[in-house]
Amino acid sequence: MGGQMGGQMGGQMGGQIGGQMPTTLPATMPTSFPTQFPGTLQAQATPPAVPSGSFVTPTGGNIVTMPAVEESYIENILRLNRGKMGTFYMTYENNREWNAKIFKGIVEAAGRDHIIISDPTTGMRFLLLTLNLDYVTFDEPIAYEYPFQGSVVSSSTPLGMATLGTVSSGR
């Protein structure tokens, strides 16, 4: 019995699944069954047309999603301000050497969880985690835009055009 179990386990661990070697499927699957088998029907295996970025439901329907729109997140705002000098105020909790640190540099790139800046005087580049970011200041106007009620509000949009609505009291 020990020999049988060892042989079965060894076969499974050696790349076999259930006593069979895995097979690699061809890159393109045939769209119909071969006609050399008498009595079989010609079945078309054409998948439904699915637009890129869509999901297919279990019943075969398509769920089409709208393309992603840039939203007002820190990384998007920083990307709009690439090339500008900024002062980045960071806080590092539970750090005995320094709890808060200030970095000055030119915004080079920004991602979901990080910011890359460079100090033009030293050439030093910093990879900062947005987790530690408190706020950023710029000495020049901040480029900023975001979608709002079907249009785009930017730093050049007149204030009257970008109002969020009025609050009316019932008194």
Short mmCIF file of C-alpha atoms in Angstrom, two decimals:
data_model
loop_
_atom_site.label_atom_id
_atom_site.label_comp_id
_atom_site.label_asym_id
_atom_site.label_seq_id
_atom_site.Cartn_x
_atom_site.Cartn_y
_atom_site.Cartn_z
CA MET A 1 0.00 0.00 0.00
CA GLY A 2 2.86 2.36 0.80
CA GLY A 3 4.33 1.69 -2.65
CA GLN A 4 1.02 2.49 -4.36
CA MET A 5 0.53 5.75 -2.48
CA GLY A 6 4.10 6.82 -3.13
CA GLY A 7 3.72 6.03 -6.82
CA GLN A 8 0.46 7.96 -7.10
CA MET A 9 1.73 10.95 -5.15
CA GLY A 10 5.03 10.95 -7.00
CA GLY A 11 3.17 10.92 -10.31
CA GLN A 12 1.02 13.86 -9.25
CA MET A 13 3.97 15.84 -7.97
CA GLY A 14 5.94 15.16 -11.16
CA GLY A 15 3.56 17.20 -13.33
CA GLN A 16 0.86 14.58 -13.90
CA ILE A 17 -2.72 15.27 -12.99
CA GLY A 18 -4.86 12.22 -12.22
CA GLY A 19 -2.30 9.93 -13.91
CA GLN A 20 -2.32 11.92 -17.17
CA MET A 21 0.18 14.38 -18.49
CA PRO A 22 -1.24 17.90 -19.08
CA THR A 23 -1.70 18.84 -22.70
CA THR A 24 -1.19 22.20 -24.32
CA LEU A 25 -4.10 23.44 -26.40
CA PRO A 26 -3.42 25.00 -29.79
CA ALA A 27 -3.46 28.78 -29.97
CA THR A 28 -6.47 28.70 -32.30
CA MET A 29 -9.36 26.38 -31.69
CA PRO A 30 -11.21 24.84 -34.64
CA THR A 31 -14.59 26.45 -35.29
CA SER A 32 -16.25 23.16 -36.28
CA PHE A 33 -15.83 19.47 -35.61
CA PRO A 34 -14.00 17.37 -38.22
CA THR A 35 -16.23 15.70 -40.83
CA GLN A 36 -14.32 12.41 -40.72
CA PHE A 37 -16.54 11.14 -37.91
CA PRO A 38 -19.74 9.80 -39.46
CA GLY A 39 -22.96 10.62 -37.72
CA THR A 40 -21.71 13.83 -36.00
CA LEU A 41 -23.26 17.18 -36.64
CA GLN A 42 -21.29 20.15 -37.80
CA ALA A 43 -21.40 22.42 -34.72
CA GLN A 44 -20.26 25.98 -34.92
CA ALA A 45 -18.36 27.06 -31.79
CA THR A 46 -18.27 30.77 -32.55
CA PRO A 47 -18.06 32.84 -29.38
CA PRO A 48 -20.26 35.92 -29.08
CA ALA A 49 -18.73 39.26 -30.07
CA VAL A 50 -17.60 41.01 -26.89
CA PRO A 51 -16.25 44.58 -26.97
CA SER A 52 -12.92 45.15 -25.27
CA GLY A 53 -13.33 45.91 -21.57
CA SER A 54 -16.74 44.22 -21.36
CA PHE A 55 -17.84 41.38 -19.16
CA VAL A 56 -19.75 38.28 -20.25
CA THR A 57 -22.56 37.11 -17.97
CA PRO A 58 -23.13 33.37 -17.30
CA THR A 59 -26.06 33.45 -19.73
CA GLY A 60 -23.86 34.83 -22.52
CA GLY A 61 -24.94 38.48 -22.38
CA ASN A 62 -22.54 41.41 -22.45
CA ILE A 63 -22.10 44.07 -19.81
CA VAL A 64 -20.43 47.04 -21.48
CA THR A 65 -18.59 49.35 -19.11
CA MET A 66 -17.91 53.00 -19.77
CA PRO A 67 -14.27 54.01 -20.27
CA ALA A 68 -12.51 55.19 -17.16
CA VAL A 69 -12.62 58.94 -16.67
CA GLU A 70 -9.86 60.82 -14.90
CA GLU A 71 -11.17 61.70 -11.49
CA SER A 72 -10.04 64.18 -8.88
CA TYR A 73 -7.48 62.03 -7.08
CA ILE A 74 -4.11 63.20 -5.77
CA GLU A 75 -2.15 61.24 -8.38
CA ASN A 76 -4.18 62.76 -11.23
CA ILE A 77 -3.77 66.28 -9.88
CA LEU A 78 -0.02 65.74 -9.49
CA ARG A 79 0.19 64.35 -13.04
CA LEU A 80 -1.46 67.55 -14.31
CA ASN A 81 1.27 69.50 -12.50
CA ARG A 82 4.32 67.59 -13.75
CA GLY A 83 7.34 69.84 -14.07
CA LYS A 84 6.25 72.21 -11.30
CA MET A 85 8.14 72.78 -8.06
CA GLY A 86 6.20 71.64 -5.01
CA THR A 87 6.69 71.31 -1.27
CA PHE A 88 5.54 67.94 0.07
CA TYR A 89 4.66 67.68 3.76
CA MET A 90 4.95 64.09 4.97
CA THR A 91 4.22 62.45 8.33
CA TYR A 92 5.83 59.20 9.45
CA GLU A 93 4.10 57.73 12.50
CA ASN A 94 6.08 55.83 15.14
CA ASN A 95 9.40 57.09 13.81
CA ARG A 96 11.80 58.06 16.61
CA GLU A 97 14.25 59.96 14.39
CA TRP A 98 11.72 62.21 12.66
CA ASN A 99 7.96 62.25 12.75
CA ALA A 100 7.44 64.81 9.99
CA LYS A 101 9.60 65.65 7.00
CA ILE A 102 9.37 68.23 4.23
CA PHE A 103 10.54 67.49 0.68
CA LYS A 104 10.92 70.13 -2.04
CA GLY A 105 11.16 69.06 -5.63
CA ILE A 106 9.85 69.02 -9.14
CA VAL A 107 6.97 66.64 -9.76
CA GLU A 108 8.19 63.99 -12.21
CA ALA A 109 5.52 61.28 -11.89
CA ALA A 110 2.68 60.12 -9.67
CA GLY A 111 0.95 56.79 -9.28
CA ARG A 112 -1.83 55.38 -7.15
CA ASP A 113 0.46 54.98 -4.13
CA HIS A 114 3.59 56.99 -4.88
CA ILE A 115 5.05 60.30 -6.05
CA ILE A 116 8.42 60.82 -7.73
CA ILE A 117 10.06 64.21 -7.30
CA SER A 118 13.54 65.52 -8.03
CA ASP A 119 15.53 68.19 -6.23
CA PRO A 120 16.98 70.46 -8.95
CA THR A 121 19.83 71.71 -6.74
CA THR A 122 21.21 68.29 -5.77
CA GLY A 123 19.81 66.09 -8.55
CA MET A 124 18.50 63.72 -5.87
CA ARG A 125 15.29 61.91 -6.75
CA PHE A 126 12.73 60.87 -4.13
CA LEU A 127 10.10 58.16 -4.26
CA LEU A 128 7.47 59.21 -1.72
CA LEU A 129 4.54 57.10 -0.59
CA THR A 130 1.19 58.90 -0.75
CA LEU A 131 0.28 57.02 2.43
CA ASN A 132 2.52 59.49 4.30
CA LEU A 133 1.46 62.61 2.37
CA ASP A 134 -0.30 65.31 4.38
CA TYR A 135 -0.46 68.07 1.77
CA VAL A 136 1.41 69.76 -1.08
CA THR A 137 2.01 73.45 -1.76
CA PHE A 138 2.98 75.05 -5.06
CA ASP A 139 4.34 78.57 -5.60
CA GLU A 140 2.39 78.89 -8.86
CA PRO A 141 -1.19 78.15 -9.93
CA ILE A 142 -2.21 74.50 -9.72
CA ALA A 143 -3.45 72.84 -12.91
CA TYR A 144 -6.69 71.10 -11.95
CA GLU A 145 -9.64 69.65 -13.83
CA TYR A 146 -12.33 67.08 -13.15
CA PRO A 147 -15.61 65.96 -14.71
CA PHE A 148 -18.70 67.64 -13.28
CA GLN A 149 -22.29 67.15 -14.48
CA GLY A 150 -21.30 66.26 -18.04
CA SER A 151 -18.68 69.00 -18.47
CA VAL A 152 -15.14 69.58 -17.28
CA VAL A 153 -14.36 72.01 -14.50
CA SER A 154 -10.79 73.28 -14.55
CA SER A 155 -8.68 75.89 -12.83
CA SER A 156 -9.66 78.30 -15.64
CA THR A 157 -13.44 77.74 -15.35
CA PRO A 158 -15.22 80.90 -14.10
CA LEU A 159 -16.54 80.47 -10.57
CA GLY A 160 -20.16 81.14 -11.60
CA MET A 161 -20.01 78.16 -13.97
CA ALA A 162 -18.73 75.70 -11.35
CA THR A 163 -21.23 76.22 -8.56
CA LEU A 164 -22.50 73.04 -6.97
CA GLY A 165 -25.98 74.43 -6.44
CA THR A 166 -27.65 76.64 -3.93
CA VAL A 167 -28.97 75.73 -0.54
CA SER A 168 -32.42 77.11 0.08
CA SER A 169 -33.98 77.30 3.48
CA GLY A 170 -37.68 76.66 3.92
CA ARG A 171 -38.12 79.50 6.45
#
